[in-house]
Every structure is written in C-alpha cells, then in structure tokens.
Coordinates of C-alpha atoms and ligand atoms in Angstrom, one line a residue:
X68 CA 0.0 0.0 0.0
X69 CA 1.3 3.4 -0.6
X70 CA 2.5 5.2 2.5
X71 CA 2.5 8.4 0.6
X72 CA -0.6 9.3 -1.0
X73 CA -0.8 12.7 -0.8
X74 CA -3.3 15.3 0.6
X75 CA -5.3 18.2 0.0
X76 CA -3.6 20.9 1.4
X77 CA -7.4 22.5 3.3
X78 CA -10.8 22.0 2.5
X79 CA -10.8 25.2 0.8
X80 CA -8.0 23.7 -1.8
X81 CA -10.2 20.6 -2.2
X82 CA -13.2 22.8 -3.0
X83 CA -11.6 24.4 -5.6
X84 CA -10.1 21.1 -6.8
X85 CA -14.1 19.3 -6.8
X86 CA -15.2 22.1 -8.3
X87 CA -13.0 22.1 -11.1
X88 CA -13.2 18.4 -11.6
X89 CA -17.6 19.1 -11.7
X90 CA -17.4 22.5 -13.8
X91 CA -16.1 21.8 -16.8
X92 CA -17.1 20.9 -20.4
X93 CA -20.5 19.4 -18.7
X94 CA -21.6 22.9 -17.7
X95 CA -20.3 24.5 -20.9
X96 CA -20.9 22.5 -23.7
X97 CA -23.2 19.6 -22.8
X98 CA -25.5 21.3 -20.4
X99 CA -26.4 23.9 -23.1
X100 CA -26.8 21.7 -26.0
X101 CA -28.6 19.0 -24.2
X102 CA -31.2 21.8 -22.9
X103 CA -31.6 22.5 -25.9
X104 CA -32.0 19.4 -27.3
X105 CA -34.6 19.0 -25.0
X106 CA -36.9 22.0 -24.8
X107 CA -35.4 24.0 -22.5
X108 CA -37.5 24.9 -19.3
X109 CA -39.1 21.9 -18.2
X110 CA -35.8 19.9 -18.7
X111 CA -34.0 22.7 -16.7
X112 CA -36.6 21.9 -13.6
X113 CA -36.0 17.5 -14.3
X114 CA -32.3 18.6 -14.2
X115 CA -32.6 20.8 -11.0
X116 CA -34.9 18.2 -8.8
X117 CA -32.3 16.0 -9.8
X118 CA -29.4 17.6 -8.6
X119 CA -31.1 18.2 -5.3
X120 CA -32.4 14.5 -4.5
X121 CA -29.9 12.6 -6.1
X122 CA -26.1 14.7 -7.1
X123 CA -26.3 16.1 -3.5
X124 CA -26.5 13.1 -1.4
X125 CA -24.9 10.9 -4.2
X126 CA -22.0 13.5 -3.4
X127 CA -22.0 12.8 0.5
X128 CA -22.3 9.3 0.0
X129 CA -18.6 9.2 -2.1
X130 CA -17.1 11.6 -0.5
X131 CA -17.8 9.7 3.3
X132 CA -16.6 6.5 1.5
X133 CA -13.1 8.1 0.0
X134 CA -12.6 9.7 3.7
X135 CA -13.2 7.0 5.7
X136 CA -10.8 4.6 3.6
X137 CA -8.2 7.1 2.7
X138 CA -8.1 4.8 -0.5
X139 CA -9.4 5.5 -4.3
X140 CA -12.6 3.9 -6.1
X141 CA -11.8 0.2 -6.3
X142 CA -9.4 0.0 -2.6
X143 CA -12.2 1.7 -0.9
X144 CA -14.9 -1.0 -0.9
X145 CA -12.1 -3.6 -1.1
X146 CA -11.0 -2.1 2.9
X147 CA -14.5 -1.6 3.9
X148 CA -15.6 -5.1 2.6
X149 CA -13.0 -7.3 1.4
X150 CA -13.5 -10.7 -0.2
X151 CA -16.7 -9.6 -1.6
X152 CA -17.8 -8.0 -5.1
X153 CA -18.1 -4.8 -4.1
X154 CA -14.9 -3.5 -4.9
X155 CA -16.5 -4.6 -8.8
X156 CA -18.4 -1.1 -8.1
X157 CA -14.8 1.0 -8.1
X158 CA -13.5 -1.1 -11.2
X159 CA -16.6 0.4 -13.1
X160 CA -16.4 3.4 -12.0
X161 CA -12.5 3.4 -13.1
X162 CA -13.8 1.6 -16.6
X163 CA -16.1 4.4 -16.8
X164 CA -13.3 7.2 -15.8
X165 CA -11.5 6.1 -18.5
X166 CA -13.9 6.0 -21.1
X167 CA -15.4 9.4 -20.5
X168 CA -11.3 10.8 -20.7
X169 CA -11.5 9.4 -23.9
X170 CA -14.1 11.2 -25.4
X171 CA -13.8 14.5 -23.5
X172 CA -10.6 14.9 -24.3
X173 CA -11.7 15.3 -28.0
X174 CA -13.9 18.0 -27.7
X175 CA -11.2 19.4 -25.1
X176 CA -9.0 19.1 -27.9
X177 CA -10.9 21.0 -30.2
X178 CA -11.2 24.0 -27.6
X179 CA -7.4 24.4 -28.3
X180 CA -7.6 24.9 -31.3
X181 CA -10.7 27.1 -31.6
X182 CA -8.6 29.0 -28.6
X183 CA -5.8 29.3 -31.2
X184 CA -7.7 30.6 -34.1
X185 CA -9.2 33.1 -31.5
X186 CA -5.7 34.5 -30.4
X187 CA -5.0 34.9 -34.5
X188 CA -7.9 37.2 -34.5
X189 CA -9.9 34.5 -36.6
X190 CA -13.7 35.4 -34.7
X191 CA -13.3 39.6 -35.3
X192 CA -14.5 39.5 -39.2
X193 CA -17.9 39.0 -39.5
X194 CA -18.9 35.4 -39.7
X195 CA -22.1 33.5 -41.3
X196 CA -23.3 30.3 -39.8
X197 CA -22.4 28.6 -43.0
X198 CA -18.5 29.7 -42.8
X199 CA -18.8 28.8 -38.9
X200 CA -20.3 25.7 -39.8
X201 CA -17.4 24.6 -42.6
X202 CA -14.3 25.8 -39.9
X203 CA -16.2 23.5 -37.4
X204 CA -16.1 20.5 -39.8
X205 CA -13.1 21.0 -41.3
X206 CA -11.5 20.8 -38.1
X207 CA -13.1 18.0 -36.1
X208 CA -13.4 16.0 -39.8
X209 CA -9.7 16.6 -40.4
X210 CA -8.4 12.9 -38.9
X211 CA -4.5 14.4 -38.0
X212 CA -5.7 17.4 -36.4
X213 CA -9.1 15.7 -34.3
X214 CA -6.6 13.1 -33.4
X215 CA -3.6 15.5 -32.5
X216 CA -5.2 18.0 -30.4
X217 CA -6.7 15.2 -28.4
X218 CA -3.3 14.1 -27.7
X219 CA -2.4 17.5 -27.1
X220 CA -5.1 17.8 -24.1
X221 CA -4.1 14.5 -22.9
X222 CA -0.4 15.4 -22.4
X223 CA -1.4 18.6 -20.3
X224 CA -3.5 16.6 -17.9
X225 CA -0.6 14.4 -17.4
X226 CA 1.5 17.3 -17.0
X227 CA -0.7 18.5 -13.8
X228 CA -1.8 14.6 -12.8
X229 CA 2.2 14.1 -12.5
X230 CA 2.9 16.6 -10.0
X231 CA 0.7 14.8 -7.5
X232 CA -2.7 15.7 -5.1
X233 CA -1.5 19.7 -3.5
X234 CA 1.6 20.1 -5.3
X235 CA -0.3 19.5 -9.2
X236 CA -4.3 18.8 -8.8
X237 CA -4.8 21.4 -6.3
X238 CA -2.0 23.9 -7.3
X239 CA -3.3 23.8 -11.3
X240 CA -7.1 24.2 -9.5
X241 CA -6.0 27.1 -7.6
X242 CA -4.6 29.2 -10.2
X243 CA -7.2 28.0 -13.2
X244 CA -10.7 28.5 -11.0
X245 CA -10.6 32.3 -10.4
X246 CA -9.2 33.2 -13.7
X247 CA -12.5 30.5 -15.3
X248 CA -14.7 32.5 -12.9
X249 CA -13.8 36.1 -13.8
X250 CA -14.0 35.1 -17.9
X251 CA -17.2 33.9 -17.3
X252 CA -18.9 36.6 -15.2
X253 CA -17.5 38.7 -18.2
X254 CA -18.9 36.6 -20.7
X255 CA -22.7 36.5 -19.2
X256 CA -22.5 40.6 -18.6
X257 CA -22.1 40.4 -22.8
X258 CA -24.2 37.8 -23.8
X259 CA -27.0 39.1 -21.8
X260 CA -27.1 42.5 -23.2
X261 CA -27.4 41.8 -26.9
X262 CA -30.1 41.9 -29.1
X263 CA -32.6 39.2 -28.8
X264 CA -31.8 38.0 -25.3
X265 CA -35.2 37.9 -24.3
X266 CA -35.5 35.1 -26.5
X267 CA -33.0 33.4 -25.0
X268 CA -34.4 33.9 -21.4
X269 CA -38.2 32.7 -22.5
X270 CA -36.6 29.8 -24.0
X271 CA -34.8 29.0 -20.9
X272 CA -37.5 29.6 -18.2
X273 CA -40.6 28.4 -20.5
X274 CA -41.8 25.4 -18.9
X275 CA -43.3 23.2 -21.7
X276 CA -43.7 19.7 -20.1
X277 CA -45.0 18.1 -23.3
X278 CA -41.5 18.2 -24.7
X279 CA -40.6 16.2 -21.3
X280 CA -39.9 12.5 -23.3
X281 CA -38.2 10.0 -21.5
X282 CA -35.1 10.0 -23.3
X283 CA -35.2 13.7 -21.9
X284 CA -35.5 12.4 -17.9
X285 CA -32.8 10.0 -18.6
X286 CA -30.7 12.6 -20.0
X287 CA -31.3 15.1 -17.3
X288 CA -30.1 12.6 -14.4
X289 CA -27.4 11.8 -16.6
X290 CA -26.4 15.4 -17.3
X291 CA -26.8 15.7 -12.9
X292 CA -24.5 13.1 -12.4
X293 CA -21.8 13.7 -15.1
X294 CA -21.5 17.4 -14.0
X295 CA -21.1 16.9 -11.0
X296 CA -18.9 14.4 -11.9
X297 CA -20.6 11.2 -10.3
X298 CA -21.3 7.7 -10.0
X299 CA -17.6 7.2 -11.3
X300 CA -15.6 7.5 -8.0
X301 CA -13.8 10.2 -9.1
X302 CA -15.6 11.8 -5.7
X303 CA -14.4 8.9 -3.7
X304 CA -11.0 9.7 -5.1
X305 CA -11.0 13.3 -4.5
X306 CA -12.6 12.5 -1.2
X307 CA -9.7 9.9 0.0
X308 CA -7.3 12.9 0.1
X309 CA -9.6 15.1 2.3
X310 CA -8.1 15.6 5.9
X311 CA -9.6 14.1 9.0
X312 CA -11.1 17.5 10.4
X313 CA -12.1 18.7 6.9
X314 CA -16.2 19.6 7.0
X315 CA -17.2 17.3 4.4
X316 CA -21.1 18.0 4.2
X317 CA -20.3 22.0 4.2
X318 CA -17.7 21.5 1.0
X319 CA -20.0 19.1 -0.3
X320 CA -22.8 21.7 -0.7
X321 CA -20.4 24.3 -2.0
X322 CA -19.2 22.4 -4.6
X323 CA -23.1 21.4 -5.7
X324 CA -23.7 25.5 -5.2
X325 CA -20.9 26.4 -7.9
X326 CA -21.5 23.7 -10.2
X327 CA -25.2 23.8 -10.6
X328 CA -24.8 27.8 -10.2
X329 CA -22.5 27.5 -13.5
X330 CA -24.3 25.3 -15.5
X331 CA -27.2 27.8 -15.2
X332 CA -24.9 31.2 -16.0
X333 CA -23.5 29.2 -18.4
X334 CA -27.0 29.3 -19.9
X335 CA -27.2 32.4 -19.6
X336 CA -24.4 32.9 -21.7
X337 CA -25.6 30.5 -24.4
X338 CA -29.3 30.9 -25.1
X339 CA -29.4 34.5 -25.6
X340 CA -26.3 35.0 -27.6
X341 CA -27.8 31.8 -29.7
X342 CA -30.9 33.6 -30.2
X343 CA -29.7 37.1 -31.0
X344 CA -27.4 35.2 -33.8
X345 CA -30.9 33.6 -35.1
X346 CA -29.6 30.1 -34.9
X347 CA -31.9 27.4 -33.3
X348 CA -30.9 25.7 -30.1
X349 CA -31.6 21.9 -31.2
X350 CA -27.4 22.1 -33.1
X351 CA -26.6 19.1 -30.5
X352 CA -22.5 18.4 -29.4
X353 CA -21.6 21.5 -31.9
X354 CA -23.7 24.3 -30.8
X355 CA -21.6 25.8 -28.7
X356 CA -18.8 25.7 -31.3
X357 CA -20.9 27.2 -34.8
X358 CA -23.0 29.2 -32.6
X359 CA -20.9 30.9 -30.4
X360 CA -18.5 31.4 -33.5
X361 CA -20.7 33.5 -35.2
X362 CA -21.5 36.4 -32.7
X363 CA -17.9 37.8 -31.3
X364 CA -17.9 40.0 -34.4
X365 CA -21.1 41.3 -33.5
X366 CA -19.4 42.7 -30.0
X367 CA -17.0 45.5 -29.1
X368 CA -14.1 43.7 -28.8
X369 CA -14.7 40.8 -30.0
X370 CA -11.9 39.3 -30.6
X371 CA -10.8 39.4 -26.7
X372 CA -13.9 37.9 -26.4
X373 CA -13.6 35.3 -28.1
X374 CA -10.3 34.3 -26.8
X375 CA -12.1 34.6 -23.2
X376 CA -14.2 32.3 -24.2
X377 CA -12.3 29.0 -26.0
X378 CA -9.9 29.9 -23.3
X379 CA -12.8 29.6 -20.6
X380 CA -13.5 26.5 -22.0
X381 CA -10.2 24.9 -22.5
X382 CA -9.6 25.6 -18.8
X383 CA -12.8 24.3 -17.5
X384 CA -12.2 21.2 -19.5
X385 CA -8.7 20.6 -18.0
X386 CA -9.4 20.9 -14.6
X387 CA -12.2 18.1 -15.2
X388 CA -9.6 15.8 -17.2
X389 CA -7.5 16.3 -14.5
X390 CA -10.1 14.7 -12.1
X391 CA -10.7 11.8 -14.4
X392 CA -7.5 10.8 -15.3
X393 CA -6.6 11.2 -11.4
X394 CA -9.3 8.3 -11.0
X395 CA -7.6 6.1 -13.1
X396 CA -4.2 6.8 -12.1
X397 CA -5.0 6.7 -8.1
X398 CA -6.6 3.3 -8.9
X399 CA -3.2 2.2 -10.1
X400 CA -0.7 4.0 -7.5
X401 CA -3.1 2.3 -4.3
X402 CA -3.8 -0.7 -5.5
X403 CA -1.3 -1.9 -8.3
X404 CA 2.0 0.3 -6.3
X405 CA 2.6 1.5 -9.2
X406 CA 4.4 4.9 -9.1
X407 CA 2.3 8.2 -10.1
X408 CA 4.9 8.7 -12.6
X409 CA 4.1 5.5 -14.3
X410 CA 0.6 5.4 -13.7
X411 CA -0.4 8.6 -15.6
X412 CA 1.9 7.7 -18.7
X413 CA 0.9 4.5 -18.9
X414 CA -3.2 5.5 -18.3
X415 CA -2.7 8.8 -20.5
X416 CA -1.4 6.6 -23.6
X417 CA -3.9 4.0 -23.2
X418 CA -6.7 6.6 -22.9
X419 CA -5.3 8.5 -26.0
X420 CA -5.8 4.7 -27.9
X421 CA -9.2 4.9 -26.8
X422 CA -10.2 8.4 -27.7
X423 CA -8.8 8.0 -31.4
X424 CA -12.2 6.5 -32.9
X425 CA -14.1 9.0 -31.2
X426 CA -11.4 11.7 -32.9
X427 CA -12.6 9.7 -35.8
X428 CA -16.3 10.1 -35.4
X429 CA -17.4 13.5 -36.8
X430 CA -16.3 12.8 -40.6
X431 CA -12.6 11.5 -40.5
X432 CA -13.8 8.1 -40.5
X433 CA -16.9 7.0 -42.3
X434 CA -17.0 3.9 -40.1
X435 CA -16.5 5.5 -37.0
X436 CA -19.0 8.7 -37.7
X437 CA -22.2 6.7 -38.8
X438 CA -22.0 3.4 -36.4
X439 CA -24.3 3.2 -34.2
X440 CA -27.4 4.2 -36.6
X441 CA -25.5 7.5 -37.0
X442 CA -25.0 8.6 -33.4
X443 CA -21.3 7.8 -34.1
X444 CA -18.8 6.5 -31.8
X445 CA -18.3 10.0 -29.8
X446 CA -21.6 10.2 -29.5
X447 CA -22.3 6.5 -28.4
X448 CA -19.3 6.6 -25.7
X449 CA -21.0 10.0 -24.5
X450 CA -24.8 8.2 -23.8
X451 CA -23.0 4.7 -22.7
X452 CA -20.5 6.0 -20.2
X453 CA -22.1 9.9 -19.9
X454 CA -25.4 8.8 -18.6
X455 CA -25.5 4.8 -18.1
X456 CA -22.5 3.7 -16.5
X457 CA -22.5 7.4 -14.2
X458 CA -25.9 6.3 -13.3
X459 CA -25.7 2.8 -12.9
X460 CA -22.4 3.6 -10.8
X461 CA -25.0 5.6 -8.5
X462 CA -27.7 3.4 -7.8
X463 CA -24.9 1.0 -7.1
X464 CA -22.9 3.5 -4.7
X465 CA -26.3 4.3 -2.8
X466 CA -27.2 0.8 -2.2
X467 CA -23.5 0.3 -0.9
X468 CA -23.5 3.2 1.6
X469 CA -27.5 3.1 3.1
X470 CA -27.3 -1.2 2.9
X471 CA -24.1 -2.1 3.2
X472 CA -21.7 -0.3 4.8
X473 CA -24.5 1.6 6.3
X474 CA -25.9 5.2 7.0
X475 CA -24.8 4.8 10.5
X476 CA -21.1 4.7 9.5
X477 CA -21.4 7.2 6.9
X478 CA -23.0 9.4 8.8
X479 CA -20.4 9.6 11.6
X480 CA -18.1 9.5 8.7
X481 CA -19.6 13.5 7.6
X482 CA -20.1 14.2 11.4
X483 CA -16.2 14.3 11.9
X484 CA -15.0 17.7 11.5
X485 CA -18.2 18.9 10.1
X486 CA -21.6 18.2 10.8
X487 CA -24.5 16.7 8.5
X488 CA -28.1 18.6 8.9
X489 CA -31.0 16.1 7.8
X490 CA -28.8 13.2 8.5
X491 CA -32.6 11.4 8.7
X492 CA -33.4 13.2 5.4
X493 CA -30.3 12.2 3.8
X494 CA -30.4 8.4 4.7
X495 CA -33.6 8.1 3.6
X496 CA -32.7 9.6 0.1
X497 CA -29.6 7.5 -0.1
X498 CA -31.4 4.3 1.2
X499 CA -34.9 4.7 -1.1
X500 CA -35.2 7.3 -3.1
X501 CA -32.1 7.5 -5.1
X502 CA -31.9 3.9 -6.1
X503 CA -35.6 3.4 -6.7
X504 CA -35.7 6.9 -8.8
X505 CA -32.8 6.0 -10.7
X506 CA -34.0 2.3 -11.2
X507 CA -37.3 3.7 -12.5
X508 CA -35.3 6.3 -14.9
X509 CA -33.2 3.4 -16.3
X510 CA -36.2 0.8 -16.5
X511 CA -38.4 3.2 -17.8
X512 CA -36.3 4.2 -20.8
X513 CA -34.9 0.7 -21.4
X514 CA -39.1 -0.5 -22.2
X515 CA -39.9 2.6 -24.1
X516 CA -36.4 2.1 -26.2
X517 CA -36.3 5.5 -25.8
X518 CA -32.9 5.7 -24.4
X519 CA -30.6 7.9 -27.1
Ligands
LIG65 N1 -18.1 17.0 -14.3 C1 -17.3 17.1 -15.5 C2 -18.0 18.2 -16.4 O1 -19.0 18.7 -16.0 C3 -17.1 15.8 -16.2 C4 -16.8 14.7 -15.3 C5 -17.6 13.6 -15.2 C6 -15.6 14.7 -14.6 C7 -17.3 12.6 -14.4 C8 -15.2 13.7 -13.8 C9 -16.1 12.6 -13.6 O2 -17.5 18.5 -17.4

C-alpha cells in the first residue's frame, strides 16, 4: 500500500479542486446543447430536482466513503468489505473514468484549437453560420488534427496529474478557478445585453412539459450526475485525500452550489447569444462551437472575447480531465504500487488509444462517424458512459453506503469535522429514493427504447 498518497492541502484547496473536476465541459458544452436538445425549461426543472435529490446526497455518499478509507474507487470498498464484489463497483467506475477521458478529451482538444484561431484574430470579421459551420467541420473531420489535439489535451492533464494531489491537482485548480470565474462573469455581462436576449431567457424559463420524453428524464439525471462528476468514484477519489477534520457535508454543498450555479450562467451565456445570432438551439455536441463562433464579431471587442471564451473553455475542461484521469491513475498508484509517474503515462497513452475512434467520429472516418445508426462512436461513448454507466455507478454506490456499509457509519463519517443537517433526510434519500428513482429512470427508458 502506498504510505505516501498525498493530501489536499485544506478543504478550501479541495473545494476548488471538486469544483474544477464538476465544472467543466458538462456545464459549458453539454449542459447547453442538451437543454436544448430537450426544450429548455421543463428539462432545466428535471435537471434541478435531480441535482437536489440525487447529485447532492450521491455527493455525501462518495465523499464519506473516499474519507473514511483514505483509498481510491476500487481500494475503498475492497478495505470496507473485502473478499466480496463490491470492490467490482470502483472497477466500473474506473472503466467508466476512462472512457469518459476518452471522449472528452476530444472535444477538449478541439477548444485548443478554436482557442488558437481566437488569439489569431480568426472570430473579429464577420462570420455566417455557413462559414462557422465549414471551420467546425473542417477541423473535427480533419483525422490528424481531431486526433492531434486530443493528444495534445491528454499530455497537459498528465503534466498536472504528475505533480501529485496539493503540489499538481490542487496547485493547477488554484490558479485555473478564479481566472474561469472572472472570464465567465464577463462573458454573461455580454451575452445578456445583446439583441434578442429575451429570447434566449423565455426559452430557458418556459416550462413546456409536453416536450418532457423519456429520453429527456434520462438525460437530465445523466447530465446531474456527469456534472457533478458522479457515479464514477472520481468523488471517492477526491474524497480519499480530504483531511480528517475537513467539514465534508459543508464543501460538499459548495461544490453542488458552484457547479449547478455554472451550468445555469453558463446558460445564460448561451441561449441569448444563440438567439440574437438567429440560430436554433436543437445544433446538439456542436452548438456551442458554430454558434458561439458567429457572434464575437457582432461585439465590441470581440476578438478578446472570443479568446475569453475558447480559453474559458479549455480551462474548465482541464481541470475536469484532470479529475478523471486522477481516478484512473489513483486506482493504479493504491492498489497496483505502481508509481504516479508510471501510472499517468501508462493511463494517459492507453486513454489516447481509446479516444482516437471518437477523434474519428465526426467525418474523419466514415465507419466511426455513422455506427451506431449515425449517433457515431463519440456520440455513443457519450450516452454509454455519460449517462448509463454514471448512473448505474449511483444506484450501485447508494445501495452500498445506506445497505451495506450503512448510513450509521457514513454518517459519523460527515459528522467528523463537520456536521450533516438532515442526517434522517439524507439516509432516507440515499437508502430509497435515489436507487428506486434511478431504477425507475433506467427501466423506464430501457421498455420505451427511448434511451438515445
Ligand atoms: N463533471 C465534469 C464536467 O461537467 C465531467 C466529469 C464527469 C468529470 C465525471 C469527472 C467525472 O465537465
């Protein structure tokens, strides 16, 4: 076992860390398109009841099991239950980790370069949806460059991942967080001031439930759990590196706070910037990237603008890859003894095998793009891992912590060093409601075959 697995250096440097591994391209990119995808409104109310009954204590419920065992996803049931098939639950949730890296770090890829055109000035000249449109698929269609940038991203992660839990996780989170937060704030001030934002707000506060499918439930519990970045163990990981007199339930709640906070300003930097440029939320994985493409030119200084923004989104994105590949990588320092060093090199490269057919899947291979009945492989990996395997992982992780292991112990668990109002409330949720909600969900879609 490793004596030295490192620590967070204070609860505050783990918030920032948590909420850098939950804010990220889930808030930016997939919470936007997926909204609308969905309808807007009514899907933003699914997503929100969601976050409250299930991310929250889904949240206490890792983060009580990574503290308690000091260890990452697959050790921690291993020391609280060994010899049984438990510790199967971590080796999904590693599975998963690994391929959600693989896909994410496409898109995050792709943020580089948009970043790069942006610093060349590319977004000042005015811009029609149809030129926006060819730059998006030349890029992600070109095979060397999809492929290359994903790479790219993968190498930075490793970069940070490398230097270890304070001295590169949190350090990395420390400087990346506030700078993300300022762009932002910036970004929303703009968006919400141009023409046709009204639009943009009706579309995201209009509750139309007849749009509410199930394919649209599933998603939003999905889209909970992937922003917030469980049912994977990367929050028993993160958690394992807490200190003993840390106040678990209070970061827990901060880190919900920011991350659901973002995803909704991050709609409000989308939807009315989308409407004012005319272009209809339903785009799907490349809204963000045609849309917001179009409408720097339309700003005073655009061009800065638009470099705030692929670089807000690069950095969000990193700070999440950072947390996913740190799943994968803690799972091999704890349990395999391997060193960090040769964990992340050897995890990174495998990862960056797995994410080439997804580099593939928007036009550089035929084969890749249209399997699947055209959702491609991207696009598949995203549903399979993105929303099954996260939500699988939590009924699973519920069922562990209120049956297993037991509320009693988790509960002391969150009690040390802080102190869990609605312990009652929260057992219950952990115990009944999230498994059977989720269960319903997943059951539910599976017999309606509405599950894409
Ligand atoms: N929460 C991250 C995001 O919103 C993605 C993620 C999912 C990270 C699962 C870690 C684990 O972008």
């Amino acid at each position: 076992m490793s004596v030295n697995r490192g620590k967070w250096s204070s609860d505050f440097g783990f918030i920032l860390a948590a909420a850098g591994s939950a804010i990220g391209l889930g808030n930016i990119w997939r919470f936007p398109y997926t909204v609308g995808q969905y309808g807007g409104g009514a899907f933003i109310l699914v997503y929100l009841a969601f976050v409250a009954l299930i991310g929250i204590p889904v949240l206490l419920a890792e983060l009580s099991v990574g503290r308690s065992t000091e260890r990452s996803a697959v050790g921690a049931f291993k020391k609280l239950v060994p010899n049984s098939w438990w510790p199967a639950v971590g080796g999904l949730g590693v599975l998963c980790g690994f391929g959600i890296l693989s896909f994410y770090s496409v898109i995050a890829g792709w943020t580089l370069r948009y970043f790069y055109m942006a610093l060349g000035g590319r977004f000042g000249d005015a811009m029609t949806s149809d030129e926006s449109t060819q730059i998006f698929t030349e890029l992600t269609a070109n095979p060397t460059a999809a492929i290359l940038l994903a790479a790219a991203f993968l190498v930075l992660t490793a970069l940070v991942v490398r230097g270890g839990i304070s001295g590169g996780i949190e350090r990395a989170a420390r400087v990346l967080m506030p700078v993300f937060l300022v762009i932002l704030l910036l970004l929303v001030g703009r968006s919400v001031t141009l023409d046709g934002a009204s639009e943009g707000f009706a579309f995201l506060f209009a509750f139309d439930f007849s749009k509410l499918s199930a394919a649209a439930v599933v998603s939003a519990l999905g889209q909970a759990l992937f922003s917030m970045s469980l049912g994977m163990g990367a929050m028993i990981t993160y958690g394992s590196y807490l200190n003993r007199d840390d106040n678990v339930p209070k970061a827990a709640v901060t880190v919900a706070f920011f991350d659901t906070g973002l995803a909704m300003i991050a709609g409000l930097m989308i939807f009315p910037a989308l409407f004012h440029a005319g272009a209809s939320p339903t785009g799907g994985p490349s809204l963000i990237f045609i849309v917001m493409a179009t409408i720097f030119n339309t700003m005073p200084f655009g061009s800065m603008f638009a470099i705030a923004f692929y670089g807000l989104l690069a950095i969000a994105a990193l700070t999440s890859t950072i947390s996913l590949l740190e799943v994968i990588v803690a799972y091999f320092v704890d349990e395999r003894e391997w060193s960090r060093e040769r964990a992340t090199w050897v995890v990174t490269a495998a990862c960056f095998a797995l994410a080439v057919p997804s580099a593939l899947s928007f036009g550089g291979s035929a084969f890749f793009t249209n399997m699947f009945g055209g959702t491609g492989f991207l696009g598949m990996a995203n549903i399979v891992f993105g929303n099954y395997f996260l939500s699988i992982g939590a009924v699973l992780i519920c069922v562990f912590v209120g049956w297993k292991w037991g509320i009693g112990n988790a509960v002391a668990e969150l009690n040390r060093g802080g102190n869990l109002r609605a312990a009652a409330v929260w057992g219950a949720l952990v115990r009944y409601v999230c498994p059977v909600a989720v269960a319903i969900v997943l059951i539910y879609a599976a017999f309606t075959g509405n599950y894409l």
